[in-house]
């Protein structure tokens, strides 16, 4: 009967409006709840029987509370160093226990009012503990076993509850040394190997052909760095002419005397770490001049890797720097250099060996690394290579210590080293070598003095030694349909089938919102809108009561017919 249907429809309206008032009441009561996401009431018709041209059966209304979980709340600055808000999509990943097991439930929240508990674990006001990835000192994500891992996955086992007490004291092992300096282009290069003619009676002022059995057209070869050049003795050429021909060959130089009697020709390698080979070609002019054989004869290199460390060759300049091992112990190492030839320098990184210093077995004479630097004509460094010709750019060198510390892997950055002539300081004093700066990133042991979240989502700890290093990075969970998540006490949410599975992302990457440090996200409830909705709900509720009272009066009239 339509009268009863009308009454039931009115009752459903009362029920729907009373539930909507409950939603409004909840929103207003959580107006100041951090990270609270409001709910709005939606309504849909309830049809019990399809209407016809001559008949209508009232059904009523259904109430649908709809959570506005994805709606951004206003961000508010705070003085708390461990407070954080998310600007954009995603949720903090939290647990309800500090030491979660495999079966403990996972929750998600936007309430970032985190503070350490008595044990140092970060939790928010509702008692939920934030989780993130542990990191190394460079910010690389680590799993629970300390192995490198990546985000953009659902590997929840990689996450840990953030513990500010996980590192109370820390040392920073040196991993990079950066040198800014200028090498003196005018430095005299280390001399290479030499060979001097010894045949008596040679007149350096006269033509060489015709002396000591040497004829015009005789020749000899010079080989440097795999390239062979033939020097031919032409009619009328003197020792000085031959010396000039030799000096024109890359990697070698020559000088000649011209006294008129017992003159000599000296051939010298122009690059101290390179061999030069000389040998007779047409006839035997080298033998005739009395050069030391047998031929081929080698002008042996006068510098080999390790000569600076052993003292066999004197350095042209030394740049000392203090570095630190993994235990925070300090060590002085030296960058020693020597000029080998034009635009070519050798360097050796050396240090002390012995107790608590470099391991003498791994570092004979304290040699950590040797190499060759080359420069172009504009004074800019063009290459840094080891003795085998392998590039040392971005390639760590290893220092092994005898004090029980881990091996140090150190990258030597020479990018800002130049080669120009000697200059003068402000007082006019000659400065042959200039050290602009030497920077290294290690530090001795220091205790924790501060900690805070950063804009990149790291929990960064500062130590008394000045070192700042990340220890954790927040994990931001994103969902395909976040508004379909399930509410839970404590302003947290659960994943549902409708919301889709979560993905763990780094803040600000791959669709995850950015972290705003020292800020909190306020409730996304609009009080004015809630008051307006309350008035509308009240009116709708009153209207539904009128439907019921009117139907009651009509039923009363119907009953009176029988009377």
Coordinates of C-alpha atoms in Angstrom, one line a residue:
X1 CA 0.0 0.0 0.0
X2 CA 1.4 3.4 -1.0
X3 CA 0.7 5.0 2.5
X4 CA 2.8 2.5 4.2
X5 CA 5.4 2.8 1.5
X6 CA 5.4 6.6 2.0
X7 CA 5.9 6.1 5.7
X8 CA 8.8 3.7 5.2
X9 CA 10.3 6.0 2.6
X10 CA 10.2 8.8 5.2
X11 CA 11.8 6.6 7.8
X12 CA 14.7 5.8 5.4
X13 CA 15.1 9.5 4.8
X14 CA 15.3 10.1 8.6
X15 CA 17.9 7.3 8.8
X16 CA 19.9 8.7 5.9
X17 CA 19.9 12.3 7.2
X18 CA 20.8 11.2 10.7
X19 CA 23.8 9.3 9.3
X20 CA 24.8 12.3 7.3
X21 CA 24.6 14.4 10.5
X22 CA 26.9 11.8 12.1
X23 CA 29.4 12.4 9.2
X24 CA 29.2 16.1 9.7
X25 CA 29.7 15.7 13.4
X26 CA 32.8 13.5 12.9
X27 CA 34.3 16.0 10.5
X28 CA 33.8 18.9 12.9
X29 CA 35.1 17.0 15.9
X30 CA 38.3 16.2 13.9
X31 CA 38.8 19.7 12.6
X32 CA 42.2 20.0 14.3
X33 CA 43.2 16.3 13.9
X34 CA 46.6 16.2 12.0
X35 CA 46.2 14.5 8.6
X36 CA 42.5 13.9 9.1
X37 CA 40.5 13.3 5.9
X38 CA 36.9 14.3 5.9
X39 CA 33.9 12.3 4.7
X40 CA 30.9 13.5 2.7
X41 CA 27.5 12.0 2.5
X42 CA 26.1 10.9 -0.8
X43 CA 22.6 9.6 -1.5
X44 CA 21.0 7.2 -4.0
X45 CA 17.4 6.1 -4.6
X46 CA 16.1 2.8 -3.3
X47 CA 13.6 1.3 -5.7
X48 CA 11.4 -1.6 -4.4
X49 CA 9.2 -1.9 -7.5
X50 CA 9.4 -0.3 -10.9
X51 CA 6.8 2.4 -11.5
X52 CA 4.1 2.0 -14.2
X53 CA 1.9 4.5 -16.0
X54 CA -0.8 4.0 -13.3
X55 CA 1.2 2.8 -10.2
X56 CA 4.1 4.1 -8.1
X57 CA 5.6 2.3 -5.2
X58 CA 7.9 4.5 -2.9
X59 CA 11.2 2.9 -2.0
X60 CA 13.2 5.5 -0.1
X61 CA 16.9 6.5 0.0
X62 CA 20.2 4.9 0.6
X63 CA 23.1 6.7 2.4
X64 CA 26.7 6.4 1.1
X65 CA 29.5 7.9 3.1
X66 CA 32.4 8.9 0.8
X67 CA 35.8 9.5 2.2
X68 CA 37.9 12.3 0.7
X69 CA 41.2 10.6 1.4
X70 CA 43.0 11.9 -1.7
X71 CA 42.0 15.6 -1.0
X72 CA 45.0 17.6 0.1
X73 CA 44.9 19.3 3.5
X74 CA 46.5 22.6 4.3
X75 CA 50.3 22.4 5.3
X76 CA 51.3 24.1 8.5
X77 CA 54.8 24.9 9.6
X78 CA 56.0 23.5 12.9
X79 CA 59.2 23.7 15.0
X80 CA 59.4 19.9 15.3
X81 CA 62.5 18.5 13.5
X82 CA 60.8 15.1 13.1
X83 CA 57.5 16.3 11.8
X84 CA 56.8 15.9 8.1
X85 CA 53.9 16.4 5.6
X86 CA 53.3 15.1 2.2
X87 CA 52.5 17.5 -0.6
X88 CA 50.8 15.4 -3.3
X89 CA 49.9 11.8 -3.5
X90 CA 50.9 9.0 -1.2
X91 CA 50.9 8.0 2.5
X92 CA 53.5 7.3 5.2
X93 CA 53.9 3.6 5.9
X94 CA 53.4 2.8 9.6
X95 CA 53.1 -0.1 12.0
X96 CA 51.3 -0.3 15.4
X97 CA 54.4 -1.9 17.0
X98 CA 58.0 -0.9 17.1
X99 CA 59.4 -4.3 16.3
X100 CA 56.9 -5.7 13.7
X101 CA 56.8 -9.3 12.8
X102 CA 56.0 -10.9 9.4
X103 CA 52.3 -11.1 10.4
X104 CA 51.8 -7.7 11.9
X105 CA 49.4 -5.5 10.0
X106 CA 50.5 -2.6 7.8
X107 CA 48.8 0.8 7.9
X108 CA 49.0 4.0 6.0
X109 CA 48.5 7.6 7.2
X110 CA 49.0 11.3 6.4
X111 CA 49.6 12.2 10.1
X112 CA 53.3 13.0 10.2
X113 CA 53.6 14.3 13.8
X114 CA 56.4 11.9 14.6
X115 CA 58.5 12.0 17.7
X116 CA 60.9 9.5 19.3
X117 CA 59.6 7.2 22.0
X118 CA 61.8 6.1 25.0
X119 CA 63.7 3.7 22.8
X120 CA 64.3 6.2 20.0
X121 CA 61.7 4.8 17.6
X122 CA 59.7 7.5 15.7
X123 CA 55.9 7.3 16.2
X124 CA 53.0 9.7 15.8
X125 CA 50.4 10.9 18.3
X126 CA 48.2 7.9 17.6
X127 CA 51.1 5.6 18.4
X128 CA 51.9 4.4 14.9
X129 CA 55.6 3.9 14.0
X130 CA 56.9 5.2 10.7
X131 CA 58.8 2.9 8.4
X132 CA 61.5 3.6 5.8
X133 CA 64.6 2.2 4.1
X134 CA 67.9 2.3 5.9
X135 CA 70.6 4.1 3.9
X136 CA 74.3 4.2 3.6
X137 CA 76.2 7.5 4.1
X138 CA 75.6 8.4 0.4
X139 CA 71.8 7.9 0.7
X140 CA 71.7 4.6 -1.2
X141 CA 68.7 2.5 -0.1
X142 CA 69.5 -0.7 1.8
X143 CA 67.4 -3.7 2.7
X144 CA 67.3 -5.2 6.2
X145 CA 70.5 -7.2 5.4
X146 CA 72.4 -4.1 4.4
X147 CA 72.3 -4.8 0.7
X148 CA 71.5 -2.2 -1.9
X149 CA 67.9 -2.2 -2.9
X150 CA 65.4 0.0 -4.9
X151 CA 62.0 1.6 -4.5
X152 CA 59.0 1.2 -6.9
X153 CA 58.2 -2.2 -5.4
X154 CA 55.9 -3.7 -2.8
X155 CA 58.8 -5.3 -0.9
X156 CA 57.7 -4.3 2.6
X157 CA 60.4 -6.5 4.1
X158 CA 63.0 -4.0 2.9
X159 CA 61.5 -1.4 5.4
X160 CA 62.5 -0.8 9.0
X161 CA 60.9 1.2 11.8
X162 CA 63.0 4.4 12.0
X163 CA 65.3 4.5 15.1
X164 CA 67.2 7.6 15.9
X165 CA 69.4 5.6 18.2
X166 CA 70.6 3.3 15.5
X167 CA 73.7 5.4 15.1
X168 CA 74.7 7.3 18.3
X169 CA 78.4 7.6 17.4
X170 CA 79.9 7.7 13.9
X171 CA 83.1 8.3 12.0
X172 CA 83.3 9.1 8.4
X173 CA 85.8 7.2 6.4
X174 CA 87.4 9.4 3.6
X175 CA 86.0 8.3 0.2
X176 CA 87.0 11.4 -1.8
X177 CA 89.9 13.8 -1.9
X178 CA 89.6 16.8 -4.2
X179 CA 92.7 18.8 -5.2
X180 CA 92.8 22.3 -6.5
X181 CA 96.3 23.3 -7.4
X182 CA 98.6 24.7 -10.1
X183 CA 101.8 22.9 -11.2
X184 CA 104.7 25.0 -12.3
X185 CA 105.1 24.7 -16.1
X186 CA 108.6 26.1 -15.8
X187 CA 109.8 23.3 -13.6
X188 CA 112.8 21.4 -15.0
X189 CA 111.8 18.0 -16.1
X190 CA 113.5 14.9 -14.7
X191 CA 116.2 13.9 -17.3
X192 CA 115.7 10.7 -19.2
X193 CA 118.3 8.1 -20.1
X194 CA 121.4 9.3 -22.1
X195 CA 124.0 7.9 -24.4
X196 CA 127.1 9.9 -25.3
X197 CA 129.5 9.5 -28.2
X198 CA 133.1 8.7 -27.2
X199 CA 135.2 8.5 -30.4
X200 CA 138.2 10.9 -30.0
X201 CA 139.2 13.4 -32.6
X202 CA 135.8 14.4 -33.9
X203 CA 135.6 18.0 -35.1
X204 CA 132.2 19.4 -34.3
X205 CA 132.8 22.4 -36.5
X206 CA 133.4 20.4 -39.6
X207 CA 131.2 18.1 -41.7
X208 CA 130.7 14.8 -40.0
X209 CA 130.8 12.8 -43.2
X210 CA 134.4 11.9 -43.8
X211 CA 135.3 11.6 -40.1
X212 CA 135.7 8.3 -38.2
X213 CA 134.7 6.3 -41.2
X214 CA 131.3 7.9 -41.5
X215 CA 130.0 8.6 -45.0
X216 CA 127.2 10.8 -46.4
X217 CA 124.0 8.8 -46.5
X218 CA 124.8 6.8 -43.4
X219 CA 121.8 6.7 -41.0
X220 CA 120.5 5.4 -37.7
X221 CA 117.0 4.9 -36.2
X222 CA 115.4 6.3 -33.1
X223 CA 112.3 4.6 -31.6
X224 CA 110.1 6.3 -29.1
X225 CA 106.7 5.0 -27.9
X226 CA 106.4 2.6 -30.8
X227 CA 107.3 5.1 -33.5
X228 CA 110.6 4.8 -35.4
X229 CA 112.3 7.8 -37.0
X230 CA 115.4 7.6 -39.3
X231 CA 118.1 10.2 -39.0
X232 CA 120.3 10.5 -42.2
X233 CA 123.7 12.1 -42.1
X234 CA 124.0 14.3 -45.2
X235 CA 127.1 15.8 -46.8
X236 CA 128.2 19.0 -45.1
X237 CA 126.2 18.4 -41.9
X238 CA 127.9 19.0 -38.5
X239 CA 127.4 17.4 -35.2
X240 CA 125.1 20.4 -34.3
X241 CA 123.0 19.7 -37.4
X242 CA 122.6 16.1 -36.4
X243 CA 121.7 17.1 -32.8
X244 CA 119.0 19.5 -34.2
X245 CA 117.5 16.6 -36.3
X246 CA 117.4 14.4 -33.3
X247 CA 115.8 17.0 -31.1
X248 CA 113.0 17.4 -33.7
X249 CA 112.0 13.8 -32.9
X250 CA 109.2 13.4 -30.3
X251 CA 110.5 12.0 -27.0
X252 CA 114.2 12.7 -27.5
X253 CA 116.7 15.5 -27.4
X254 CA 120.3 16.0 -28.3
X255 CA 123.2 18.3 -27.8
X256 CA 126.6 18.6 -29.4
X257 CA 129.9 20.3 -28.6
X258 CA 131.8 22.4 -31.1
X259 CA 135.3 23.0 -29.7
X260 CA 137.0 21.7 -32.9
X261 CA 138.5 18.7 -31.2
X262 CA 137.2 15.7 -29.4
X263 CA 133.6 16.9 -29.8
X264 CA 130.7 14.8 -28.6
X265 CA 127.1 14.2 -29.4
X266 CA 124.7 13.4 -26.4
X267 CA 121.3 11.8 -27.0
X268 CA 118.8 12.0 -24.1
X269 CA 115.3 10.7 -23.6
X270 CA 113.0 13.7 -23.2
X271 CA 110.4 11.9 -21.1
X272 CA 111.8 10.4 -17.9
X273 CA 109.4 7.4 -17.7
X274 CA 109.8 6.3 -21.3
X275 CA 112.5 4.2 -23.0
X276 CA 114.2 5.4 -26.2
X277 CA 115.9 2.9 -28.5
X278 CA 118.7 3.8 -31.0
X279 CA 120.2 1.5 -33.6
X280 CA 122.3 1.7 -36.7
X281 CA 120.4 1.7 -40.0
X282 CA 122.6 2.3 -43.1
X283 CA 126.1 1.4 -42.2
X284 CA 127.2 1.9 -38.5
X285 CA 127.4 5.6 -37.7
X286 CA 126.5 5.1 -34.0
X287 CA 129.2 2.6 -33.6
X288 CA 131.7 4.9 -35.4
X289 CA 130.9 7.7 -33.1
X290 CA 131.5 5.5 -30.1
X291 CA 128.0 5.4 -28.6
X292 CA 127.6 2.7 -26.0
X293 CA 126.2 -0.5 -27.5
X294 CA 125.4 -3.2 -28.3
X295 CA 122.8 -2.0 -30.7
X296 CA 119.9 -1.6 -30.6
X297 CA 120.8 0.3 -27.4
X298 CA 118.2 1.6 -24.9
X299 CA 118.1 4.9 -23.2
X300 CA 116.4 3.5 -20.2
X301 CA 113.7 5.5 -18.3
X302 CA 114.9 7.2 -15.2
X303 CA 111.6 7.1 -13.4
X304 CA 109.4 4.2 -12.6
X305 CA 106.3 4.0 -10.4
X306 CA 107.3 4.0 -6.8
X307 CA 110.5 6.0 -7.2
X308 CA 109.1 8.9 -5.3
X309 CA 107.9 6.7 -2.4
X310 CA 111.3 5.0 -2.2
X311 CA 113.3 8.2 -2.5
X312 CA 115.0 7.1 -5.7
X313 CA 113.7 10.2 -7.4
X314 CA 113.2 13.6 -5.6
X315 CA 109.7 15.1 -5.8
X316 CA 109.2 18.6 -7.2
X317 CA 106.3 19.3 -4.8
X318 CA 104.3 17.7 -2.1
X319 CA 100.7 18.3 -0.9
X320 CA 99.9 16.7 2.4
X321 CA 96.3 16.0 3.5
X322 CA 94.8 14.4 6.6
X323 CA 92.3 11.6 5.9
X324 CA 90.3 9.3 8.2
X325 CA 89.6 5.5 8.2
X326 CA 86.4 3.7 9.1
X327 CA 87.3 3.8 12.8
X328 CA 87.8 7.6 12.8
X329 CA 91.6 7.4 13.1
X330 CA 93.5 10.2 11.2
X331 CA 96.3 9.6 8.8
X332 CA 98.5 12.0 6.9
X333 CA 99.0 11.1 3.2
X334 CA 101.0 13.1 0.6
X335 CA 100.5 13.8 -3.0
X336 CA 104.0 13.9 -4.4
X337 CA 104.7 15.1 -8.0
X338 CA 107.6 15.2 -10.4
X339 CA 107.8 16.6 -13.9
X340 CA 108.7 13.9 -16.4
X341 CA 108.6 15.9 -19.6
X342 CA 106.7 18.5 -21.5
X343 CA 103.1 18.6 -20.1
X344 CA 103.7 15.3 -18.4
X345 CA 103.9 14.7 -14.6
X346 CA 104.1 11.7 -12.3
X347 CA 102.2 11.6 -9.0
X348 CA 102.4 9.2 -6.1
X349 CA 100.0 9.1 -3.1
X350 CA 102.1 8.0 -0.1
X351 CA 101.7 7.7 3.6
X352 CA 103.4 6.2 6.7
X353 CA 103.6 2.5 7.3
X354 CA 103.7 0.6 10.6
X355 CA 101.6 0.4 13.7
X356 CA 98.1 1.9 13.2
X357 CA 99.2 3.2 9.8
X358 CA 99.3 1.8 6.3
X359 CA 99.9 -1.9 6.0
X360 CA 103.5 -2.2 4.8
X361 CA 102.8 -5.5 2.9
X362 CA 100.1 -3.9 0.9
X363 CA 101.9 -0.6 0.5
X364 CA 105.7 -1.0 0.1
X365 CA 107.4 2.3 1.0
X366 CA 104.0 3.7 1.9
X367 CA 102.9 3.8 -1.8
X368 CA 99.1 3.9 -2.1
X369 CA 98.8 4.9 -5.8
X370 CA 101.0 6.1 -8.6
X371 CA 100.0 7.6 -11.9
X372 CA 100.7 9.9 -14.8
X373 CA 99.0 13.3 -15.4
X374 CA 99.1 15.0 -18.8
X375 CA 98.1 18.5 -19.7
X376 CA 97.2 20.3 -23.0
X377 CA 98.7 23.5 -24.3
X378 CA 96.2 25.6 -22.5
X379 CA 97.3 24.2 -19.1
X380 CA 94.2 22.0 -18.7
X381 CA 94.5 18.4 -17.5
X382 CA 93.7 15.9 -20.2
X383 CA 94.2 12.5 -18.6
X384 CA 95.1 10.8 -15.3
X385 CA 96.2 7.2 -15.7
X386 CA 98.0 4.5 -13.7
X387 CA 101.3 3.0 -14.9
X388 CA 99.4 0.5 -17.0
X389 CA 97.5 3.2 -18.9
X390 CA 94.2 2.7 -17.2
X391 CA 92.2 5.8 -16.4
X392 CA 91.9 6.8 -12.8
X393 CA 89.0 9.2 -13.3
X394 CA 86.2 8.2 -10.9
X395 CA 88.2 5.0 -10.0
X396 CA 88.8 4.5 -6.3
X397 CA 92.2 3.6 -5.0
X398 CA 92.6 1.3 -2.0
X399 CA 94.3 2.0 1.3
X400 CA 94.8 -0.9 3.7
X401 CA 95.3 -0.1 7.3
X402 CA 97.1 -2.1 10.1
X403 CA 94.8 -0.8 12.9
X404 CA 91.9 -3.1 12.2
X405 CA 89.9 -0.5 10.2
X406 CA 88.2 -1.4 6.9
X407 CA 90.0 -0.8 3.7
X408 CA 89.5 2.7 2.5
X409 CA 88.2 3.2 -1.1
X410 CA 89.2 6.7 -2.1
X411 CA 88.4 8.6 -5.3
X412 CA 91.1 11.1 -6.2
X413 CA 89.6 14.2 -7.9
X414 CA 92.3 16.1 -9.9
X415 CA 89.8 17.9 -12.2
X416 CA 90.8 21.4 -11.0
X417 CA 94.6 20.9 -11.2
X418 CA 96.2 23.1 -13.9
X419 CA 99.7 23.7 -15.3
X420 CA 100.8 27.3 -15.7
X421 CA 104.0 29.2 -15.2
X422 CA 105.0 30.3 -11.7
X423 CA 103.3 33.4 -10.4
X424 CA 103.5 36.0 -7.7
X425 CA 101.5 36.6 -4.6
X426 CA 100.1 40.0 -3.4
X427 CA 103.5 40.9 -2.0
X428 CA 105.3 40.1 -5.2
X429 CA 106.9 36.9 -3.9
X430 CA 107.5 34.2 -6.5
X431 CA 105.0 31.3 -6.1
X432 CA 106.1 28.3 -8.0
X433 CA 103.4 25.9 -6.9
X434 CA 99.9 27.0 -5.7
X435 CA 97.6 24.9 -3.7
X436 CA 94.1 26.5 -3.9
X437 CA 92.3 23.8 -1.8
X438 CA 92.4 20.2 -0.7
X439 CA 89.0 18.8 0.4
X440 CA 88.3 15.4 1.8
X441 CA 85.0 14.1 3.2
X442 CA 86.1 12.1 6.2
X443 CA 85.9 12.9 9.9
X444 CA 86.9 11.5 13.2
X445 CA 84.4 9.8 15.5
X446 CA 81.7 12.0 16.9
X447 CA 78.5 11.6 18.9
X448 CA 75.0 12.4 17.7
X449 CA 74.0 16.0 18.5
X450 CA 70.9 16.5 16.2
X451 CA 68.5 14.8 13.8
X452 CA 65.8 15.9 11.5
X453 CA 63.9 15.0 8.4
X454 CA 65.0 16.7 5.1
X455 CA 63.1 17.8 2.1
X456 CA 64.3 14.7 0.3
X457 CA 62.6 12.5 2.9
X458 CA 65.8 11.5 4.6
X459 CA 66.2 11.2 8.4
X460 CA 69.5 12.9 8.7
X461 CA 71.7 12.7 11.8
X462 CA 74.3 15.3 12.7
X463 CA 77.3 14.4 14.8
X464 CA 79.7 16.5 16.9
X465 CA 82.4 16.1 14.3
X466 CA 80.3 18.1 11.8
X467 CA 79.3 15.1 9.8
X468 CA 75.8 14.9 8.5
X469 CA 74.6 11.7 7.1
X470 CA 71.3 10.1 6.2
X471 CA 70.3 7.0 8.2
X472 CA 66.8 6.3 6.8
X473 CA 64.6 7.4 3.9
X474 CA 60.8 7.6 4.1
X475 CA 58.8 5.2 2.0
X476 CA 55.8 6.8 0.4
X477 CA 53.0 4.3 -0.5
X478 CA 50.8 5.1 -3.5
X479 CA 47.5 3.5 -4.5
X480 CA 45.4 3.5 -7.7
X481 CA 42.2 4.4 -5.8
X482 CA 43.2 5.9 -2.4
X483 CA 39.6 7.0 -1.7
X484 CA 38.6 3.3 -1.5
X485 CA 40.9 2.6 1.4
X486 CA 39.4 1.5 4.7
X487 CA 39.4 3.9 7.7
X488 CA 40.8 2.6 11.0
X489 CA 41.2 4.1 14.5
X490 CA 44.2 6.4 14.9
X491 CA 43.7 8.2 11.6
X492 CA 45.2 5.4 9.6
X493 CA 44.0 3.4 6.6
X494 CA 44.1 -0.2 5.4
X495 CA 44.5 -1.4 1.9
X496 CA 41.4 -2.9 0.3
X497 CA 40.7 -4.8 -2.9
X498 CA 39.0 -1.7 -4.3
X499 CA 42.0 0.6 -3.5
X500 CA 44.5 -1.6 -5.3
X501 CA 47.9 -2.7 -4.0
X502 CA 50.4 -0.3 -2.7
X503 CA 53.7 0.6 -4.3
X504 CA 56.6 1.9 -2.2
X505 CA 58.2 5.0 -3.8
X506 CA 60.8 7.5 -2.8
X507 CA 59.4 11.0 -2.0
X508 CA 58.9 13.1 -5.1
X509 CA 59.6 10.3 -7.6
X510 CA 57.3 8.3 -9.9
X511 CA 54.1 10.0 -8.8
X512 CA 54.8 10.1 -5.1
X513 CA 54.2 13.4 -3.3
X514 CA 57.1 15.5 -2.0
X515 CA 58.0 15.6 1.7
X516 CA 57.8 19.0 3.4
X517 CA 60.0 18.8 6.5
X518 CA 59.0 20.5 9.8
X519 CA 55.4 20.8 8.6
X520 CA 52.1 19.0 9.3
X521 CA 49.1 18.5 7.1
X522 CA 46.0 19.8 8.7
X523 CA 42.5 18.4 8.4
X524 CA 41.0 18.9 4.9
X525 CA 37.6 19.7 6.5
X526 CA 36.0 23.1 5.6
X527 CA 34.1 24.3 8.7
X528 CA 31.9 26.7 6.7
X529 CA 30.9 23.9 4.4
X530 CA 30.2 21.6 7.3
X531 CA 27.9 24.2 8.9
X532 CA 26.1 24.6 5.6
X533 CA 25.6 20.9 5.2
X534 CA 24.3 20.7 8.8
X535 CA 21.6 23.3 8.0
X536 CA 20.6 21.4 4.9
X537 CA 20.6 18.1 6.7
X538 CA 18.5 19.5 9.5
X539 CA 16.0 20.8 7.0
X540 CA 15.9 17.5 5.2
X541 CA 15.4 15.6 8.4
X542 CA 12.5 17.9 9.4
X543 CA 10.9 17.4 5.9
X544 CA 11.1 13.7 6.3
X545 CA 9.4 13.9 9.7
X546 CA 6.6 15.8 8.0
X547 CA 6.2 13.0 5.5
X548 CA 5.8 10.5 8.4
X549 CA 3.3 12.7 10.3
X550 CA 1.2 13.4 7.2
X551 CA 1.1 9.7 6.3
X552 CA 0.1 9.0 9.9
X553 CA -2.8 11.5 9.7
X554 CA -4.0 9.9 6.4
X555 CA -3.9 6.5 7.9
X556 CA -5.9 7.8 10.9
X557 CA -8.6 9.2 8.5
X558 CA -8.7 5.8 6.8
X559 CA -9.3 4.0 10.1
X560 CA -12.1 6.4 10.9
X561 CA -14.0 5.1 7.8
X562 CA -14.6 1.8 9.7
X563 CA -15.8 3.7 12.7

